[in-house]
Short mmCIF file of C-alpha atoms (C1' of nucleotides) in Angstrom, two decimals:
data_model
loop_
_atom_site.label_atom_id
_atom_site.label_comp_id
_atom_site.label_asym_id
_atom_site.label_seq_id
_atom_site.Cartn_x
_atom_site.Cartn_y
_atom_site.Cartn_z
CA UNK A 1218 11.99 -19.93 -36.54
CA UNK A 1219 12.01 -17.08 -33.95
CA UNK A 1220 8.19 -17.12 -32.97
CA UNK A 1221 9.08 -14.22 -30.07
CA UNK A 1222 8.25 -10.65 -30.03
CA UNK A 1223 10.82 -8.03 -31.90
CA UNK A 1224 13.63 -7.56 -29.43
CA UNK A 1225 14.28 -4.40 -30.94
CA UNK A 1226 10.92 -2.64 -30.93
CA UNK A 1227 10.13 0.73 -33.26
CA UNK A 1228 9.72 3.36 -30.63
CA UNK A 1229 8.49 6.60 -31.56
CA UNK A 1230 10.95 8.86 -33.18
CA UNK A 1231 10.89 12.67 -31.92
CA UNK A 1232 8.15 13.69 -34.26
CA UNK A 1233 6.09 10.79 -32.93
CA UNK A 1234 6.64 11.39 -29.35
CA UNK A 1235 5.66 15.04 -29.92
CA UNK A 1236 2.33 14.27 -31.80
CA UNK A 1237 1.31 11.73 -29.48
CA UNK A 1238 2.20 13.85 -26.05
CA UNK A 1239 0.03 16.57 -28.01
CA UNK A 1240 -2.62 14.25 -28.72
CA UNK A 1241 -2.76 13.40 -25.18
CA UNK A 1242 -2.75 16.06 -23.56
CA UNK A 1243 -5.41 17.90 -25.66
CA UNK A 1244 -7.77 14.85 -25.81
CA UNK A 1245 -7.66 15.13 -21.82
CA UNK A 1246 -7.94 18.71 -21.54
CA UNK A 1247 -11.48 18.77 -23.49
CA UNK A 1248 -12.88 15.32 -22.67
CA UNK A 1249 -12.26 16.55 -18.97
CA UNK A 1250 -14.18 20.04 -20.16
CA UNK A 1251 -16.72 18.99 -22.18
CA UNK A 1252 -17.40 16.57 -19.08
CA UNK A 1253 -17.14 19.63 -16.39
CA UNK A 1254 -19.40 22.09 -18.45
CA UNK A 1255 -22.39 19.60 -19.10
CA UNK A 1256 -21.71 18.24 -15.89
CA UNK A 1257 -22.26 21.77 -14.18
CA UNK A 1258 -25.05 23.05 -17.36
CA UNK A 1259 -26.94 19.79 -17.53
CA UNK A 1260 -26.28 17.56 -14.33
CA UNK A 1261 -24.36 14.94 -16.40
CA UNK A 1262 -21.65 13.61 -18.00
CA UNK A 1263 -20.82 14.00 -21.71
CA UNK A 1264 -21.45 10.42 -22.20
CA UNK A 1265 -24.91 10.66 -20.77
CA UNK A 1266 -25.36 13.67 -22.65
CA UNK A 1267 -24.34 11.77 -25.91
CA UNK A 1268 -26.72 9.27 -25.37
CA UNK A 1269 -29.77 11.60 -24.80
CA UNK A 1270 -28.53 13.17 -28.56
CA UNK A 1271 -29.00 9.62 -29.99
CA UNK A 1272 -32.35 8.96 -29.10
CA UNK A 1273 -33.55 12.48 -29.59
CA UNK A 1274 -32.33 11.65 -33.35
CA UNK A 1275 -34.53 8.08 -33.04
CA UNK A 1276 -38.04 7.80 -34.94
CA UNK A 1277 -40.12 8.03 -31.89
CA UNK A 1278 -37.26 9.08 -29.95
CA UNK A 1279 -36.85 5.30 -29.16
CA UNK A 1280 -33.99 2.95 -29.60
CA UNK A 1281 -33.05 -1.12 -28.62
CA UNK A 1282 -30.65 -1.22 -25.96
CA UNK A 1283 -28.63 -2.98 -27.68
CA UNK A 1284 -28.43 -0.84 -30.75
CA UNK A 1285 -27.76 2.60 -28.19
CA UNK A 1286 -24.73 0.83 -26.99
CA UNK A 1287 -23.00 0.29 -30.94
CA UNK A 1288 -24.06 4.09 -31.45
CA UNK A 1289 -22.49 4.99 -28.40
CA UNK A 1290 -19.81 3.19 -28.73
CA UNK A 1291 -19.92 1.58 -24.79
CA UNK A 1292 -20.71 -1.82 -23.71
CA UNK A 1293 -24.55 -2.71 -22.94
CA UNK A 1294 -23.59 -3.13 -19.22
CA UNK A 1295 -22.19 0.71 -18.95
CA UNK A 1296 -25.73 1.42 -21.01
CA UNK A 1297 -28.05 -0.66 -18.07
CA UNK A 1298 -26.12 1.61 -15.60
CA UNK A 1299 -26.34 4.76 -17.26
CA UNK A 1300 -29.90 4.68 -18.48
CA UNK A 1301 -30.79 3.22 -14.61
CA UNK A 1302 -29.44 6.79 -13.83
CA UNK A 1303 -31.32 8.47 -16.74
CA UNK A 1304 -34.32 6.68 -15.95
CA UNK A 1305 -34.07 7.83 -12.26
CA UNK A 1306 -34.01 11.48 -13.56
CA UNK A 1307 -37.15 10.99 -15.80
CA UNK A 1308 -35.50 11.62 -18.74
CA UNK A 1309 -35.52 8.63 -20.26
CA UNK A 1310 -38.09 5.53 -19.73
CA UNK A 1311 -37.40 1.51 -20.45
CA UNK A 1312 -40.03 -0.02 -22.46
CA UNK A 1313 -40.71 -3.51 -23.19
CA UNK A 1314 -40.07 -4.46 -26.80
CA UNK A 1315 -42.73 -6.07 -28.69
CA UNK A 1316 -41.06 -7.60 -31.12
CA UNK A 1317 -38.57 -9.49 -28.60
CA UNK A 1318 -39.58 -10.21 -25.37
CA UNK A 1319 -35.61 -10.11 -24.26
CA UNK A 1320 -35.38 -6.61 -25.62
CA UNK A 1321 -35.92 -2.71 -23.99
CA UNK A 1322 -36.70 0.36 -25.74
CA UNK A 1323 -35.12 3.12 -24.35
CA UNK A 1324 -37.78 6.23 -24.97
CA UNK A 1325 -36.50 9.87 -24.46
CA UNK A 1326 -39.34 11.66 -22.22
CA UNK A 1327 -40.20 15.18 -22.76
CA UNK A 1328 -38.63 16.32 -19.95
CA UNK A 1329 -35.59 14.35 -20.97
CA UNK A 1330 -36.10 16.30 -24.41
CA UNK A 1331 -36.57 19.69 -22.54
CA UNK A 1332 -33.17 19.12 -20.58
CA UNK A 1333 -31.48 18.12 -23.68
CA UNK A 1334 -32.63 21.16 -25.61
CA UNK A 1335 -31.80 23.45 -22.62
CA UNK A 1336 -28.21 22.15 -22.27
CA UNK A 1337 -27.47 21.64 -26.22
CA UNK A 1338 -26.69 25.71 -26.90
CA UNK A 1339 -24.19 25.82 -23.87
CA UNK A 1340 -22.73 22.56 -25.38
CA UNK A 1341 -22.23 23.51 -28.77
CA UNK A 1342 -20.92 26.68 -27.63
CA UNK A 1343 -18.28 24.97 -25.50
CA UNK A 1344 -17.31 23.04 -28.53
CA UNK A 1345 -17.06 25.70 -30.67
CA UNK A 1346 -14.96 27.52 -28.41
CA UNK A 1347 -12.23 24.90 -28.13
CA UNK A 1348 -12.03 23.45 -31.39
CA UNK A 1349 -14.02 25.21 -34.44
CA UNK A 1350 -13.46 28.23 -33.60
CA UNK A 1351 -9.42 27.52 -33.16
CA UNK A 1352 -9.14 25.83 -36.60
CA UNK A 1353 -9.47 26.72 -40.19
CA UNK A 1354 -11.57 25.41 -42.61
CA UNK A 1355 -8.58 22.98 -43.77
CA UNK A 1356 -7.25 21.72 -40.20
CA UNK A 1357 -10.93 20.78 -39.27
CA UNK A 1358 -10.86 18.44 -42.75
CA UNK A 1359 -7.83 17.56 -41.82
CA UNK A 1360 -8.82 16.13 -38.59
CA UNK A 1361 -11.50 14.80 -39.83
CA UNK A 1362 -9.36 12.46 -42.53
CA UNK A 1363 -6.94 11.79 -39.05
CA UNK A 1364 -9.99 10.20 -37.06
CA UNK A 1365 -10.88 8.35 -39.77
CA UNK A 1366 -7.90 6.52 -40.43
CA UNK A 1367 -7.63 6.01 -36.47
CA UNK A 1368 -10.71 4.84 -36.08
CA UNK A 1369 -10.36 2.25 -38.99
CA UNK A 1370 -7.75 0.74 -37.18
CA UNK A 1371 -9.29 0.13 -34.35
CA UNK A 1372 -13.00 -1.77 -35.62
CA UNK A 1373 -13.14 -5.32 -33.79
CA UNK A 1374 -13.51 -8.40 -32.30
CA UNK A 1375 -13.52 -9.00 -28.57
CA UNK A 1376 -14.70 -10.12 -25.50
CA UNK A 1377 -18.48 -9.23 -24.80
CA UNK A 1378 -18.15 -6.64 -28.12
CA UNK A 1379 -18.53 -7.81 -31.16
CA UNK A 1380 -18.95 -4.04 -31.89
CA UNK A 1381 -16.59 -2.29 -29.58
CA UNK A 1382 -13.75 -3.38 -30.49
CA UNK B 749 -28.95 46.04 -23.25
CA UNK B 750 -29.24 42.20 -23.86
CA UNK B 751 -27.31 40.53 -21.47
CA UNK B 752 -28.52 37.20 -22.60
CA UNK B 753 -27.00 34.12 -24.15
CA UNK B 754 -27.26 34.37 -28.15
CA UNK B 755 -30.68 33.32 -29.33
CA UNK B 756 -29.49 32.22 -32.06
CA UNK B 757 -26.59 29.79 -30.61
CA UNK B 758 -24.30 28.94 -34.12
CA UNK B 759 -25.06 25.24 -34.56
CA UNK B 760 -22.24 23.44 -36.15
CA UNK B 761 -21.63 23.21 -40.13
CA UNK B 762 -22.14 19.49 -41.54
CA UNK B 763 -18.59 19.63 -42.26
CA UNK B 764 -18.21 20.43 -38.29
CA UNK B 765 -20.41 18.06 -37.26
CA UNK B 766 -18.56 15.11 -39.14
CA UNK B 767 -15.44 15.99 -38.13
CA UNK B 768 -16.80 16.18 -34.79
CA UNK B 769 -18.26 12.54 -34.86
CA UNK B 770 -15.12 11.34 -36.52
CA UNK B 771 -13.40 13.03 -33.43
CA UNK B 772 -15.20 11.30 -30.67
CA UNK B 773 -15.60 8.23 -32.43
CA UNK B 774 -11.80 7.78 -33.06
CA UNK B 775 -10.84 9.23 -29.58
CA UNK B 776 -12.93 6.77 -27.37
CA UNK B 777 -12.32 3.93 -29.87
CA UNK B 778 -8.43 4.62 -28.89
CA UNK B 779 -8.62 5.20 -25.24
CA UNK B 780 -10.54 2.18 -25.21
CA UNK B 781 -8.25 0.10 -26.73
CA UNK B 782 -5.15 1.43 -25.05
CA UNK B 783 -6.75 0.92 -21.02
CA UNK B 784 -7.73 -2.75 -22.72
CA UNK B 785 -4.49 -3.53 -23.58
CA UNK B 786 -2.68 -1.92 -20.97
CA UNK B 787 -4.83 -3.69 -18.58
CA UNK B 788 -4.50 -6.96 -20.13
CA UNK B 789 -0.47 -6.82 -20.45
CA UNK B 790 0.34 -4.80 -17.30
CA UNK B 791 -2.45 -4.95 -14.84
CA UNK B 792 -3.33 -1.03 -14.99
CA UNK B 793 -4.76 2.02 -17.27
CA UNK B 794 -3.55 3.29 -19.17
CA UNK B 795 -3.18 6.34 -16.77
CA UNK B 796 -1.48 4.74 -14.43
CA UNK B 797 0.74 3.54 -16.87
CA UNK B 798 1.34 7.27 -17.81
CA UNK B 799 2.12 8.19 -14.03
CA UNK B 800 5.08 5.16 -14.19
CA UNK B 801 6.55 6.74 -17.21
CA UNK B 802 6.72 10.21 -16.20
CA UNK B 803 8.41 9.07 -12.50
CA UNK B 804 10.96 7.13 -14.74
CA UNK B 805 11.71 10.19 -16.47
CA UNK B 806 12.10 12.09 -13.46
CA UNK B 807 15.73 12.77 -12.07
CA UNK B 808 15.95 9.95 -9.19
CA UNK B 809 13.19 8.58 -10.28
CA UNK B 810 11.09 11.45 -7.67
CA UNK B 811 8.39 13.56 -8.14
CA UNK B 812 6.37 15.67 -5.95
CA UNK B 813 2.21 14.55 -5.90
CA UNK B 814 1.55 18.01 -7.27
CA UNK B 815 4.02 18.17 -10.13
CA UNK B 816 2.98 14.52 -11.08
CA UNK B 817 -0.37 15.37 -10.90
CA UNK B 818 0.07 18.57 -13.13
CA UNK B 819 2.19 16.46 -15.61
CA UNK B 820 -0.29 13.95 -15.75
CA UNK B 821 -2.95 16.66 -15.85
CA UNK B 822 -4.98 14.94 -13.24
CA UNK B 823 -6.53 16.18 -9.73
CA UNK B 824 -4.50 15.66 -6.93
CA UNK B 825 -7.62 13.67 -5.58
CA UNK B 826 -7.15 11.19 -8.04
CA UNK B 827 -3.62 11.08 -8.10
CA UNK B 828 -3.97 9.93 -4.09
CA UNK B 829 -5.71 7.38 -5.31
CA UNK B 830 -3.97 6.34 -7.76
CA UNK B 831 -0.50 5.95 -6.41
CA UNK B 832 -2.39 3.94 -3.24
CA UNK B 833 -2.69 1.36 -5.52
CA UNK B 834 0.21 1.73 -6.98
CA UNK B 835 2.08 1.46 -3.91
CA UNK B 836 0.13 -1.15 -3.13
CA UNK B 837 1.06 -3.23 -6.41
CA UNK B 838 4.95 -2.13 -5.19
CA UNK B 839 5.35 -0.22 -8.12
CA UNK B 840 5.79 3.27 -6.38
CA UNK B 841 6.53 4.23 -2.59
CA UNK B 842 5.59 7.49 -1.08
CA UNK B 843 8.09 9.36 0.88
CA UNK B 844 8.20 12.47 2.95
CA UNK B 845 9.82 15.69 0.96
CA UNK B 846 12.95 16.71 2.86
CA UNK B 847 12.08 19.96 2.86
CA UNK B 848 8.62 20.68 2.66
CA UNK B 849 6.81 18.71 5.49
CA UNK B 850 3.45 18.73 3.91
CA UNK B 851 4.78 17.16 0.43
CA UNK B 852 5.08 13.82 -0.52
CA UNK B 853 7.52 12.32 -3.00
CA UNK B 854 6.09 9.25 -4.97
CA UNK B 855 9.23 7.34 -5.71
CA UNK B 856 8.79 4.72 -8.45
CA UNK B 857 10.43 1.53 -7.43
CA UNK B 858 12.67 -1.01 -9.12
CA UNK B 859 9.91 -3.62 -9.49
CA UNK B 860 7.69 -0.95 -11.19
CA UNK B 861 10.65 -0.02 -13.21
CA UNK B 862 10.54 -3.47 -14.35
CA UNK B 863 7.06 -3.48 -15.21
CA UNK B 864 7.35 -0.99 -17.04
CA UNK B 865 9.64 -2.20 -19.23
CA UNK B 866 7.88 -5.15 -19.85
CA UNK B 867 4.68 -3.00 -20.62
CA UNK B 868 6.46 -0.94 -23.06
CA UNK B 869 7.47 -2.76 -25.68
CA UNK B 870 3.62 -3.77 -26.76
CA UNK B 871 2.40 -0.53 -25.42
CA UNK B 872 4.10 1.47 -28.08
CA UNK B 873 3.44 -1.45 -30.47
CA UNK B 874 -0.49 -0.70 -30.18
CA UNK B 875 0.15 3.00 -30.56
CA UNK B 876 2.03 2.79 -33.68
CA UNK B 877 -0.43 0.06 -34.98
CA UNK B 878 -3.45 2.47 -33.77
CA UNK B 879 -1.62 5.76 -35.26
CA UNK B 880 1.84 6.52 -36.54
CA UNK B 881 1.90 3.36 -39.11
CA UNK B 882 -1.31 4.40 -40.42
CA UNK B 883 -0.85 8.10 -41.01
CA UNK B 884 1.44 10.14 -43.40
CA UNK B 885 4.37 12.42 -41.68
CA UNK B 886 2.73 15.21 -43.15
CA UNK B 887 -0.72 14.35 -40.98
CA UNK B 888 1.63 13.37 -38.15
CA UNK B 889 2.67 17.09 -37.98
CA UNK B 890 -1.18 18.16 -38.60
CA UNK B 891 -2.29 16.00 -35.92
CA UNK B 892 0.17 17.70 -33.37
CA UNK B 893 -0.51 21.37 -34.77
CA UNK B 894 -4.39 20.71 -34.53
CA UNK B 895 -3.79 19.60 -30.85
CA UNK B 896 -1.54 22.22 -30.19
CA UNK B 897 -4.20 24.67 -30.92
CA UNK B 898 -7.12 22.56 -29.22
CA UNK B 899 -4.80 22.81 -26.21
CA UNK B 900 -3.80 26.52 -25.84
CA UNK B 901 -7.99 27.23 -25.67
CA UNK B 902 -8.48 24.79 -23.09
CA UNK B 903 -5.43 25.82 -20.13
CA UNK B 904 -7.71 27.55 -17.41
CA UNK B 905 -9.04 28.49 -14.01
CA UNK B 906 -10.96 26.16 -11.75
CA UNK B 907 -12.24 25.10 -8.14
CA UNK B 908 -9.41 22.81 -7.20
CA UNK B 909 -6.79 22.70 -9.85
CA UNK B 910 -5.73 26.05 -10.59
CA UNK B 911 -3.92 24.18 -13.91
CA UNK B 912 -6.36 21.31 -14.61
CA UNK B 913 -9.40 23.56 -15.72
"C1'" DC C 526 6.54 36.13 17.11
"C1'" DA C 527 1.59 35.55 15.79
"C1'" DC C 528 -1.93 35.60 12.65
"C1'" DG C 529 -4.33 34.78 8.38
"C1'" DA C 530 -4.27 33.18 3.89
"C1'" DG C 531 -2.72 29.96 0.72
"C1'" DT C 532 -0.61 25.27 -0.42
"C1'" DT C 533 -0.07 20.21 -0.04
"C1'" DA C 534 -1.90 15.94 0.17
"C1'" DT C 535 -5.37 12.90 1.82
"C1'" DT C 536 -9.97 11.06 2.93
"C1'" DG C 537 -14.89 9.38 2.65
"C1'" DA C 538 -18.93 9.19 0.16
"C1'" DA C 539 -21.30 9.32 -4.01
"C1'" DC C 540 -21.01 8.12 -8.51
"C1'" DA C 541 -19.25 5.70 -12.87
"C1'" DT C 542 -17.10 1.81 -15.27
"C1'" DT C 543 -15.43 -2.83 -15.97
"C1'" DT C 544 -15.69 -7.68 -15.78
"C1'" DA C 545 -17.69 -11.95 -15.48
"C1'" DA C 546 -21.68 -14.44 -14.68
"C1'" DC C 547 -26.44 -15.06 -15.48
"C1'" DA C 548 -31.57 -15.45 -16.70
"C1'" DA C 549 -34.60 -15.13 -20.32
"C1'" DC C 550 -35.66 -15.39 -24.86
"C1'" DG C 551 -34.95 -16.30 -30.12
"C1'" DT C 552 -33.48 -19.29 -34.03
"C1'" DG C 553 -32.30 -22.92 -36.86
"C1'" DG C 554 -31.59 -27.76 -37.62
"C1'" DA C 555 -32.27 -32.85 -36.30
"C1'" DT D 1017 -41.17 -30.61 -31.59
"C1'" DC D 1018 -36.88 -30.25 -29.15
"C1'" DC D 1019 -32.48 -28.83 -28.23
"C1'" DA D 1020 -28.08 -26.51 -28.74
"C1'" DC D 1021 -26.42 -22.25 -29.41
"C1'" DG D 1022 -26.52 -17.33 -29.94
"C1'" DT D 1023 -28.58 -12.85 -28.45
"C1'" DT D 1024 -30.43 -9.39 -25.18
"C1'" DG D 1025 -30.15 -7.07 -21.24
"C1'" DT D 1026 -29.17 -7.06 -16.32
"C1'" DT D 1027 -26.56 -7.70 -12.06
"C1'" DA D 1028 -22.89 -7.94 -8.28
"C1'" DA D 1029 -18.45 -6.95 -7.13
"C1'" DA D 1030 -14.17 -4.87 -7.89
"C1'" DT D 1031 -12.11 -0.96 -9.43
"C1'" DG D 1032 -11.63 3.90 -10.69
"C1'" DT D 1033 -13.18 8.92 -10.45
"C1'" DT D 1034 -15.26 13.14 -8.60
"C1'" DC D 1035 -16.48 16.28 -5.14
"C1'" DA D 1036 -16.27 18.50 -0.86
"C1'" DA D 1037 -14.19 18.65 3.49
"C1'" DT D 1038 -10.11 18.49 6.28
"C1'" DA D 1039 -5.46 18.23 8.64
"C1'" DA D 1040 -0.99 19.78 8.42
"C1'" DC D 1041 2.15 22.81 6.99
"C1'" DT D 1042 4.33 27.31 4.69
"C1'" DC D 1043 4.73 32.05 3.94
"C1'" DG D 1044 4.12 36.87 4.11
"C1'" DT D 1045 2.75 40.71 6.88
"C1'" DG D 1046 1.82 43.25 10.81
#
DNA sequence: CACGAGTTATTGAACATTTAACAACGTGGA
DNA sequence: TCCACGTTGTTAAATGTTCAATAACTCGTG
């Protein structure tokens, strides 16, 4: 019983290839905007940016460490780094937990809120410009059905993520 | 006259805004899992994985920094980086261009052709598991229109790379 | 030819991310 | 209670990326 890999492996046919160079290259170009025009608008990356929205959305504008990470879809040690950075700006504070000793809060400060609010119009509007605005009303459901099936695919189990991936 | 940003910025639909999260949920879920995997059966990212194929594509297995950089659609910064450790792996060797004194030709050797080949084979396995086995032809060709358009808006003008932004 | 402007590629420093290891705490069962 | 095991969050070190500055060269124009 053969137990190896397929010697003859599926490559991508021409359609394939096509898609997935387009995917590439346009997933690059925007990630690599989004992360220029916050960068230069707000003083951080989109990442950063992203986690600022998730607390902002928080009751009390506070969220477990832990729980910031799934949402964000990162690992808790890129979180410790990037809220270390965020904290160092004021915008966001640690706070002990007081239901777990191990655990933080992470609490969005007012400035942090005032910096969000500042940057989110410039944001949105960079969004807009590269993809809503470029897509009818059926392409944009579209993509949203494509992501979904993507990201279905790609739930689970590993290493220090239980989460991601 | 108003010369102002919009005080009214156009905040995005619910329909926008889910296909948005499905967007950068299903994006970073992917790259993730691609620089994992890469990194796990070949020792790089998955960018630098990209950079091998497009010098084994190239006639001679040559390419200027700049044209692999554009190709790649990466600074040249990075790219110096990059193929440093590269060359230091022996994968690629940089040579001077015959006749341009100031270029460099990054010359992708036979040991990082062979690594390459090994990498390939489950490489295109987790994109077809991640994409093309889970979506229809039809959203195969919506996925590379939609990026096609995303693309075209997002070409530009910038600081150092007169292509990359 | 000589000059100035643009191009090519690299570098160092600051910053971000990954990985593995770890301390501290919680939880459930003997 | 006590202990084994899981969870929470952090850290150091290695690696990768960005940004600004720079050396070396090319090219067009006077």
């Amino acid at each position: 019983m053969s137990n190896e890999p397929p010697t003859e492996p599926r490559w991508l046919t021409d359609e394939e290839q096509h898609a997935w160079q387009s995917y590439l290259h346009a997933t690059t170009l925007l990630e690599d905007h989004l992360d220029r025009q916050l960068q230069r608008d707000a003083g951080m990356p989109h990442i950063y940016y992203g986690l600022l929205v998730q607390l902002s959305r928080a009751p009390r504008r506070r969220m477990r460490m832990t729980e910031l990470a799934q949402n964000a879809k990162i690992t808790r040690s890129r979180l410790s780094h990037a809220v270390a950075r965020l904290e160092k700006n004021g915008w966001v504070r640690r706070e002990d937990c007081p239901s777990d000793k191990r655990g933080q809060n992470a609490h969005l400060t007012d400035e942090g809120m005032r910096v969000l609010e500042k940057a989110a119009p410039g944001h949105v509007a960079a969004v807009r410009a590269a993809i809503f605005d470029r897509l009818s009303a059926e392409q944009i459901n579209q993509l949203d059905e494509i992501c979904g099936v993507m990201a279905e695919g790609l739930q689970p189990q590993g290493a220090d993520l239980p989460w991601l991936r």
